[in-house]
PDB file of C-alpha atoms in Angstrom:
ATOM      1  CA  UNK A  70      17.444  -3.350  17.815  1.00 21.00           C
ATOM      2  CA  UNK A  71      14.520  -0.934  17.862  1.00 25.00           C
ATOM      3  CA  UNK A  72      14.132   0.789  14.543  1.00 27.00           C
ATOM      4  CA  UNK A  73      12.744   4.090  16.015  1.00 32.00           C
ATOM      5  CA  UNK A  74      15.840   4.697  18.132  1.00 30.00           C
ATOM      6  CA  UNK A  75      18.021   5.356  15.196  1.00 35.00           C
ATOM      7  CA  UNK A  76      15.587   6.192  12.333  1.00 40.00           C
ATOM      8  CA  UNK A  77      13.216   8.560  14.091  1.00 45.00           C
ATOM      9  CA  UNK A  78      14.298  10.858  16.959  1.00 48.00           C
ATOM     10  CA  UNK A  79      11.726  11.511  19.580  1.00 55.00           C
ATOM     11  CA  UNK A  80       9.441  14.502  18.878  1.00 63.00           C
ATOM     12  CA  UNK A  81       6.609  15.919  20.917  1.00 70.00           C
ATOM     13  CA  UNK A  82       3.202  14.504  20.253  1.00 78.00           C
ATOM     14  CA  UNK A  83       0.984  16.814  18.021  1.00 91.00           C
ATOM     15  CA  UNK A  84      -2.610  17.298  19.177  1.00 95.00           C
ATOM     16  CA  UNK A  85      -5.434  15.985  17.066  1.00 97.00           C
ATOM     17  CA  UNK A  86      -7.546  18.688  15.416  1.00 96.00           C
ATOM     18  CA  UNK A  87     -11.050  19.098  16.710  1.00 94.00           C
ATOM     19  CA  UNK A  88     -12.258  17.610  13.443  1.00 95.00           C
ATOM     20  CA  UNK A  89     -10.233  15.801  10.791  1.00 97.00           C
ATOM     21  CA  UNK A  90     -10.465  17.791   7.619  1.00 98.00           C
ATOM     22  CA  UNK A  91      -8.657  14.982   5.791  1.00 98.00           C
ATOM     23  CA  UNK A  92      -7.234  11.597   6.591  1.00 98.00           C
ATOM     24  CA  UNK A  93      -4.067  10.200   5.137  1.00 98.00           C
ATOM     25  CA  UNK A  94      -3.503   6.400   5.694  1.00 98.00           C
ATOM     26  CA  UNK A  95      -0.529   4.075   5.596  1.00 98.00           C
ATOM     27  CA  UNK A  96      -0.959   0.844   3.748  1.00 97.00           C
ATOM     28  CA  UNK A  97       0.989  -2.175   5.303  1.00 94.00           C
ATOM     29  CA  UNK A  98      -0.086  -2.870   8.785  1.00 95.00           C
ATOM     30  CA  UNK A  99      -2.939  -0.323   8.641  1.00 98.00           C
ATOM     31  CA  UNK A 100      -5.110  -1.363   5.730  1.00 98.00           C
ATOM     32  CA  UNK A 101      -3.419  -4.617   4.621  1.00 97.00           C
ATOM     33  CA  UNK A 102      -2.219  -7.509   6.793  1.00 96.00           C
ATOM     34  CA  UNK A 103       0.820  -7.984   4.603  1.00 94.00           C
ATOM     35  CA  UNK A 104       3.343  -9.477   7.078  1.00 94.00           C
ATOM     36  CA  UNK A 105       3.427 -12.978   5.721  1.00 95.00           C
ATOM     37  CA  UNK A 106       3.846 -11.873   2.121  1.00 95.00           C
ATOM     38  CA  UNK A 107       6.666  -9.443   3.017  1.00 94.00           C
ATOM     39  CA  UNK A 108       8.486 -11.596   5.410  1.00 96.00           C
ATOM     40  CA  UNK A 109       8.324 -14.828   3.253  1.00 97.00           C
ATOM     41  CA  UNK A 110       9.767 -12.749   0.421  1.00 97.00           C
ATOM     42  CA  UNK A 111      12.507 -11.306   2.656  1.00 97.00           C
ATOM     43  CA  UNK A 112      13.434 -14.873   3.811  1.00 97.00           C
ATOM     44  CA  UNK A 113      13.670 -16.240   0.377  1.00 98.00           C
ATOM     45  CA  UNK A 114      15.726 -13.267  -0.935  1.00 98.00           C
ATOM     46  CA  UNK A 115      18.167 -13.484   1.909  1.00 97.00           C
ATOM     47  CA  UNK A 116      18.506 -17.185   1.405  1.00 97.00           C
ATOM     48  CA  UNK A 117      19.067 -17.162  -2.305  1.00 97.00           C
ATOM     49  CA  UNK A 118      21.744 -14.328  -1.868  1.00 97.00           C
ATOM     50  CA  UNK A 119      23.611 -16.244   0.728  1.00 96.00           C
ATOM     51  CA  UNK A 120      22.614 -14.492   3.913  1.00 96.00           C
ATOM     52  CA  UNK A 121      21.298 -15.908   7.191  1.00 96.00           C
ATOM     53  CA  UNK A 122      17.527 -15.629   7.698  1.00 96.00           C
ATOM     54  CA  UNK A 123      16.342 -13.964  10.902  1.00 95.00           C
ATOM     55  CA  UNK A 124      13.783 -15.657  13.054  1.00 95.00           C
ATOM     56  CA  UNK A 125      10.119 -14.750  12.787  1.00 93.00           C
ATOM     57  CA  UNK A 126      10.261 -11.998  15.344  1.00 92.00           C
ATOM     58  CA  UNK A 127      13.106 -10.149  13.731  1.00 93.00           C
ATOM     59  CA  UNK A 128      11.677 -10.667  10.304  1.00 95.00           C
ATOM     60  CA  UNK A 129       8.560  -8.735  11.445  1.00 91.00           C
ATOM     61  CA  UNK A 130      10.824  -5.626  11.967  1.00 89.00           C
ATOM     62  CA  UNK A 131      11.176  -5.263   8.293  1.00 91.00           C
ATOM     63  CA  UNK A 132       7.458  -4.599   7.852  1.00 88.00           C
ATOM     64  CA  UNK A 133       6.645  -0.964   7.585  1.00 79.00           C
ATOM     65  CA  UNK A 134       9.858   0.923   6.959  1.00 80.00           C
ATOM     66  CA  UNK A 135      11.298   0.971   3.357  1.00 83.00           C
ATOM     67  CA  UNK A 136      12.638  -2.423   2.415  1.00 89.00           C
ATOM     68  CA  UNK A 137      16.182  -1.158   1.739  1.00 90.00           C
ATOM     69  CA  UNK A 138      16.340   0.241   5.229  1.00 87.00           C
ATOM     70  CA  UNK A 139      15.143  -3.040   6.589  1.00 90.00           C
ATOM     71  CA  UNK A 140      17.849  -4.996   4.910  1.00 94.00           C
ATOM     72  CA  UNK A 141      20.544  -2.523   6.000  1.00 90.00           C
ATOM     73  CA  UNK A 142      19.407  -2.455   9.627  1.00 89.00           C
ATOM     74  CA  UNK A 143      18.024  -5.918  10.446  1.00 92.00           C
ATOM     75  CA  UNK A 144      20.249  -8.288   8.403  1.00 93.00           C
ATOM     76  CA  UNK A 145      23.918  -8.764   7.558  1.00 87.00           C
ATOM     77  CA  UNK A 146      23.508  -7.514   4.031  1.00 94.00           C
ATOM     78  CA  UNK A 147      26.401  -5.328   3.001  1.00 91.00           C
ATOM     79  CA  UNK A 148      25.842  -1.812   1.660  1.00 91.00           C
ATOM     80  CA  UNK A 149      27.257  -2.653  -1.726  1.00 95.00           C
ATOM     81  CA  UNK A 150      25.082  -5.700  -2.000  1.00 96.00           C
ATOM     82  CA  UNK A 151      21.739  -4.038  -1.038  1.00 95.00           C
ATOM     83  CA  UNK A 152      20.646  -3.505  -4.673  1.00 94.00           C
ATOM     84  CA  UNK A 153      20.950  -7.195  -5.496  1.00 97.00           C
ATOM     85  CA  UNK A 154      19.031  -8.385  -2.341  1.00 97.00           C
ATOM     86  CA  UNK A 155      16.292  -5.739  -2.840  1.00 95.00           C
ATOM     87  CA  UNK A 156      15.773  -6.910  -6.566  1.00 96.00           C
ATOM     88  CA  UNK A 157      15.452 -10.463  -5.349  1.00 97.00           C
ATOM     89  CA  UNK A 158      13.035  -9.500  -2.807  1.00 96.00           C
ATOM     90  CA  UNK A 159      10.803  -7.492  -5.073  1.00 94.00           C
ATOM     91  CA  UNK A 160      10.858 -10.359  -7.702  1.00 96.00           C
ATOM     92  CA  UNK A 161       9.346 -12.649  -5.011  1.00 96.00           C
ATOM     93  CA  UNK A 162       6.988 -10.093  -3.426  1.00 94.00           C
ATOM     94  CA  UNK A 163       5.247  -8.878  -6.502  1.00 93.00           C
ATOM     95  CA  UNK A 164       3.334 -12.068  -7.145  1.00 94.00           C
ATOM     96  CA  UNK A 165       2.203 -11.976  -3.516  1.00 93.00           C
ATOM     97  CA  UNK A 166       1.506  -8.377  -2.875  1.00 91.00           C
ATOM     98  CA  UNK A 167      -2.115  -8.297  -4.061  1.00 87.00           C
ATOM     99  CA  UNK A 168      -2.984 -11.604  -2.198  1.00 88.00           C
ATOM    100  CA  UNK A 169      -2.975 -10.191   1.333  1.00 93.00           C
ATOM    101  CA  UNK A 170      -6.094  -9.787   3.507  1.00 96.00           C
ATOM    102  CA  UNK A 171      -7.395  -6.489   4.787  1.00 97.00           C
ATOM    103  CA  UNK A 172      -7.550  -5.964   8.538  1.00 98.00           C
ATOM    104  CA  UNK A 173     -11.215  -6.568   9.802  1.00 97.00           C
ATOM    105  CA  UNK A 174     -13.362  -3.614   9.568  1.00 98.00           C
ATOM    106  CA  UNK A 175     -10.924  -1.220   7.898  1.00 98.00           C
ATOM    107  CA  UNK A 176     -12.650  -1.242   4.447  1.00 98.00           C
ATOM    108  CA  UNK A 177     -15.962  -0.555   5.999  1.00 98.00           C
ATOM    109  CA  UNK A 178     -14.451   2.484   7.885  1.00 98.00           C
ATOM    110  CA  UNK A 179     -12.777   3.786   4.846  1.00 98.00           C
ATOM    111  CA  UNK A 180     -16.034   3.755   2.974  1.00 98.00           C
ATOM    112  CA  UNK A 181     -17.820   5.419   5.881  1.00 98.00           C
ATOM    113  CA  UNK A 182     -15.272   8.281   5.904  1.00 98.00           C
ATOM    114  CA  UNK A 183     -15.675   8.593   2.098  1.00 98.00           C
ATOM    115  CA  UNK A 184     -19.489   8.652   2.519  1.00 98.00           C
ATOM    116  CA  UNK A 185     -19.015  11.393   5.049  1.00 97.00           C
ATOM    117  CA  UNK A 186     -17.028  13.388   2.456  1.00 97.00           C
ATOM    118  CA  UNK A 187     -13.834  13.263   4.403  1.00 98.00           C
ATOM    119  CA  UNK A 188     -10.945  13.293   1.710  1.00 98.00           C
ATOM    120  CA  UNK A 189      -8.729  10.403   1.942  1.00 98.00           C
ATOM    121  CA  UNK A 190      -5.156   9.933   0.898  1.00 98.00           C
ATOM    122  CA  UNK A 191      -2.685   6.992   0.814  1.00 98.00           C
ATOM    123  CA  UNK A 192       0.937   7.509   1.857  1.00 98.00           C
ATOM    124  CA  UNK A 193       3.114   4.451   1.831  1.00 96.00           C
ATOM    125  CA  UNK A 194       6.736   3.921   1.781  1.00 92.00           C
ATOM    126  CA  UNK A 195       6.065   1.085  -0.709  1.00 91.00           C
ATOM    127  CA  UNK A 196       6.947   1.950  -4.373  1.00 91.00           C
ATOM    128  CA  UNK A 197       4.089   3.833  -6.029  1.00 92.00           C
ATOM    129  CA  UNK A 198       3.839   1.137  -8.856  1.00 91.00           C
ATOM    130  CA  UNK A 199       3.161  -1.421  -6.133  1.00 92.00           C
ATOM    131  CA  UNK A 200       0.769   0.671  -3.992  1.00 94.00           C
ATOM    132  CA  UNK A 201      -1.769   1.282  -6.745  1.00 94.00           C
ATOM    133  CA  UNK A 202      -2.523  -2.360  -7.732  1.00 94.00           C
ATOM    134  CA  UNK A 203      -2.588  -3.442  -4.083  1.00 94.00           C
ATOM    135  CA  UNK A 204      -5.294  -0.745  -3.196  1.00 95.00           C
ATOM    136  CA  UNK A 205      -7.092  -1.590  -6.526  1.00 94.00           C
ATOM    137  CA  UNK A 206      -7.120  -5.272  -5.765  1.00 92.00           C
ATOM    138  CA  UNK A 207      -8.592  -4.512  -2.371  1.00 94.00           C
ATOM    139  CA  UNK A 208     -11.507  -2.691  -4.121  1.00 95.00           C
ATOM    140  CA  UNK A 209     -10.617   0.620  -2.316  1.00 98.00           C
ATOM    141  CA  UNK A 210      -9.122   2.801  -5.049  1.00 97.00           C
ATOM    142  CA  UNK A 211     -12.431   4.699  -5.657  1.00 98.00           C
ATOM    143  CA  UNK A 212     -12.461   5.995  -2.072  1.00 98.00           C
ATOM    144  CA  UNK A 213      -9.130   7.758  -2.181  1.00 98.00           C
ATOM    145  CA  UNK A 214      -8.509  11.155  -3.726  1.00 98.00           C
ATOM    146  CA  UNK A 215      -4.675  10.582  -3.996  1.00 98.00           C
ATOM    147  CA  UNK A 216      -2.469   7.398  -3.770  1.00 98.00           C
ATOM    148  CA  UNK A 217       1.227   8.203  -3.061  1.00 97.00           C
ATOM    149  CA  UNK A 218       4.046   5.723  -2.811  1.00 95.00           C
ATOM    150  CA  UNK A 219       7.811   6.173  -2.827  1.00 92.00           C
ATOM    151  CA  UNK A 220       9.995   6.760  -5.726  1.00 91.00           C
ATOM    152  CA  UNK A 221      12.890   4.514  -6.635  1.00 83.00           C
ATOM    153  CA  UNK A 222      15.337   7.335  -5.932  1.00 88.00           C
ATOM    154  CA  UNK A 223      13.913   8.134  -2.541  1.00 87.00           C
ATOM    155  CA  UNK A 224      13.746   4.551  -1.565  1.00 80.00           C
ATOM    156  CA  UNK A 225      17.469   4.060  -2.396  1.00 80.00           C
ATOM    157  CA  UNK A 226      18.906   7.351  -1.145  1.00 81.00           C
ATOM    158  CA  UNK A 227      16.957   8.517   1.895  1.00 82.00           C
ATOM    159  CA  UNK A 228      16.458   7.240   5.537  1.00 81.00           C
ATOM    160  CA  UNK A 229      13.063   5.653   6.136  1.00 77.00           C
ATOM    161  CA  UNK A 230      11.512   8.473   8.078  1.00 89.00           C
ATOM    162  CA  UNK A 231      12.373  10.890   5.254  1.00 93.00           C
ATOM    163  CA  UNK A 232      10.896   8.595   2.660  1.00 92.00           C
ATOM    164  CA  UNK A 233       7.681   8.568   4.683  1.00 94.00           C
ATOM    165  CA  UNK A 234       7.715  12.393   5.056  1.00 96.00           C
ATOM    166  CA  UNK A 235       8.096  12.749   1.383  1.00 96.00           C
ATOM    167  CA  UNK A 236       5.044  10.476   0.504  1.00 97.00           C
ATOM    168  CA  UNK A 237       3.001  12.344   3.238  1.00 98.00           C
ATOM    169  CA  UNK A 238       3.882  15.643   1.788  1.00 97.00           C
ATOM    170  CA  UNK A 239       2.992  14.403  -1.690  1.00 97.00           C
ATOM    171  CA  UNK A 240      -0.298  13.070  -0.487  1.00 98.00           C
ATOM    172  CA  UNK A 241      -1.058  16.387   1.328  1.00 98.00           C
ATOM    173  CA  UNK A 242      -0.228  18.268  -1.881  1.00 98.00           C
ATOM    174  CA  UNK A 243      -2.437  16.090  -3.884  1.00 98.00           C
ATOM    175  CA  UNK A 244      -5.269  16.545  -1.527  1.00 98.00           C
ATOM    176  CA  UNK A 245      -4.853  20.301  -1.487  1.00 98.00           C
ATOM    177  CA  UNK A 246      -4.731  20.426  -5.303  1.00 98.00           C
ATOM    178  CA  UNK A 247      -8.106  18.597  -5.415  1.00 98.00           C
ATOM    179  CA  UNK A 248      -9.569  21.269  -3.204  1.00 98.00           C
ATOM    180  CA  UNK A 249      -9.360  19.430   0.137  1.00 98.00           C
ATOM    181  CA  UNK A 250      -8.743  21.383   3.300  1.00 98.00           C
ATOM    182  CA  UNK A 251      -5.580  19.843   4.677  1.00 98.00           C
ATOM    183  CA  UNK A 252      -5.192  22.299   7.659  1.00 97.00           C
ATOM    184  CA  UNK A 253      -6.711  19.590  10.002  1.00 98.00           C
ATOM    185  CA  UNK A 254      -5.237  16.583   8.251  1.00 98.00           C
ATOM    186  CA  UNK A 255      -4.533  13.459  10.339  1.00 98.00           C
ATOM    187  CA  UNK A 256      -2.117  10.575   9.545  1.00 98.00           C
ATOM    188  CA  UNK A 257      -3.221   7.059  10.463  1.00 98.00           C
ATOM    189  CA  UNK A 258      -0.468   4.381  10.519  1.00 98.00           C
ATOM    190  CA  UNK A 259       1.044   1.581  12.578  1.00 96.00           C
ATOM    191  CA  UNK A 260       4.739   2.469  12.800  1.00 94.00           C
ATOM    192  CA  UNK A 261       6.700   5.493  14.218  1.00 94.00           C
ATOM    193  CA  UNK A 262       7.847   6.228  10.655  1.00 93.00           C
ATOM    194  CA  UNK A 263       4.234   7.187  10.046  1.00 96.00           C
ATOM    195  CA  UNK A 264       4.082   9.404  13.205  1.00 96.00           C
ATOM    196  CA  UNK A 265       7.344  11.152  12.682  1.00 95.00           C
ATOM    197  CA  UNK A 266       7.039  11.492   8.979  1.00 95.00           C
ATOM    198  CA  UNK A 267       3.726  13.264   9.342  1.00 97.00           C
ATOM    199  CA  UNK A 268       5.051  15.458  12.114  1.00 96.00           C
ATOM    200  CA  UNK A 269       7.688  16.785   9.829  1.00 96.00           C
ATOM    201  CA  UNK A 270       4.791  18.535   8.091  1.00 97.00           C
ATOM    202  CA  UNK A 271       2.960  19.550  11.235  1.00 96.00           C
ATOM    203  CA  UNK A 272       0.421  16.668  10.982  1.00 98.00           C
ATOM    204  CA  UNK A 273      -0.728  14.736  13.928  1.00 98.00           C
ATOM    205  CA  UNK A 274      -0.954  10.976  13.851  1.00 98.00           C
ATOM    206  CA  UNK A 275      -3.062   8.088  15.165  1.00 98.00           C
ATOM    207  CA  UNK A 276      -1.027   4.866  15.660  1.00 98.00           C
ATOM    208  CA  UNK A 277      -3.133   1.697  15.257  1.00 98.00           C
ATOM    209  CA  UNK A 278      -2.339  -1.227  17.536  1.00 97.00           C
ATOM    210  CA  UNK A 279      -3.345  -3.952  15.005  1.00 97.00           C
ATOM    211  CA  UNK A 280      -0.214  -3.423  12.895  1.00 95.00           C
ATOM    212  CA  UNK A 281       3.472  -4.203  13.450  1.00 93.00           C
ATOM    213  CA  UNK A 282       4.813  -1.519  15.883  1.00 93.00           C
ATOM    214  CA  UNK A 283       7.158  -2.392  18.632  1.00 90.00           C
ATOM    215  CA  UNK A 284       6.505  -1.294  22.111  1.00 92.00           C
ATOM    216  CA  UNK A 285       7.283   2.459  22.544  1.00 93.00           C
ATOM    217  CA  UNK A 286       6.568   3.506  18.881  1.00 94.00           C
ATOM    218  CA  UNK A 287       3.363   5.069  19.998  1.00 94.00           C
ATOM    219  CA  UNK A 288       5.098   7.694  22.222  1.00 92.00           C
ATOM    220  CA  UNK A 289       4.774  10.625  19.748  1.00 93.00           C
ATOM    221  CA  UNK A 290       1.412   9.743  18.422  1.00 97.00           C
ATOM    222  CA  UNK A 291      -1.535  11.993  19.200  1.00 97.00           C
ATOM    223  CA  UNK A 292      -3.724   9.002  19.875  1.00 97.00           C
ATOM    224  CA  UNK A 293      -3.530   5.146  19.770  1.00 98.00           C
ATOM    225  CA  UNK A 294      -6.296   3.120  18.324  1.00 98.00           C
ATOM    226  CA  UNK A 295      -6.788  -0.323  19.920  1.00 97.00           C
ATOM    227  CA  UNK A 296      -8.927  -1.588  17.129  1.00 98.00           C
ATOM    228  CA  UNK A 297     -10.984  -0.298  14.201  1.00 98.00           C
ATOM    229  CA  UNK A 298     -13.979   0.538  16.261  1.00 98.00           C
ATOM    230  CA  UNK A 299     -11.753   2.624  18.462  1.00 98.00           C
ATOM    231  CA  UNK A 300     -10.337   4.410  15.422  1.00 98.00           C
ATOM    232  CA  UNK A 301     -13.865   5.202  14.351  1.00 98.00           C
ATOM    233  CA  UNK A 302     -14.449   6.903  17.675  1.00 98.00           C
ATOM    234  CA  UNK A 303     -11.152   8.818  17.485  1.00 98.00           C
ATOM    235  CA  UNK A 304     -11.797   9.999  13.841  1.00 98.00           C
ATOM    236  CA  UNK A 305     -15.636   9.698  13.505  1.00 97.00           C
ATOM    237  CA  UNK A 306     -17.017   9.269  10.026  1.00 96.00           C
ATOM    238  CA  UNK A 307     -18.850  12.545   9.973  1.00 86.00           C
ATOM    239  CA  UNK A 308     -18.027  15.830   8.371  1.00 69.00           C
TER     240      UNK A 308
END
């Protein structure tokens, strides 16, 4: 099962602006290499709740989209049992969430963008209350003008791409309120939720290869970055 097939209908790729006036970044799979913390917590939650645990390949599909959507789509969890399993997952994930490594070179690029006075925003489908300490633990909070995560209500009630679209909208609004020019904003993420959620607001996206995307998720991206150095060439740290 490919998550983009049902969650994010194909949309035409939007072209990158000649110069990024602001950059909005995803968290998991883009800044943090959080797969082991997430999949380990998922496996434990499923097991303690009496559900079969997917193999490693299928567990990786959970990383990126909202966790509730992952349990609904990639496991045998019944709709009326999702709340219980999500609670068990979050209880196991919280102690691990700040103990994940950063992808090599991404912190340096974030600092370079900031030094070039390019406004930065974070937009993650992870809950806001989780996103903030993770970024703070990575020593990157000071470089971001806004940090936006999902609300409990959105994560429970909306499809994953709409959750992402909402946090992208919130990040763009926060950047604009700070005085940033968002007319040439660019989204950087590793899943098609990032690409499609940004496109819902007319924002083009760069999909990064070092994250957790499945083949084909890059189809609607304006560009694909093979590594951090390549991303720095696509979105150079100069204003």
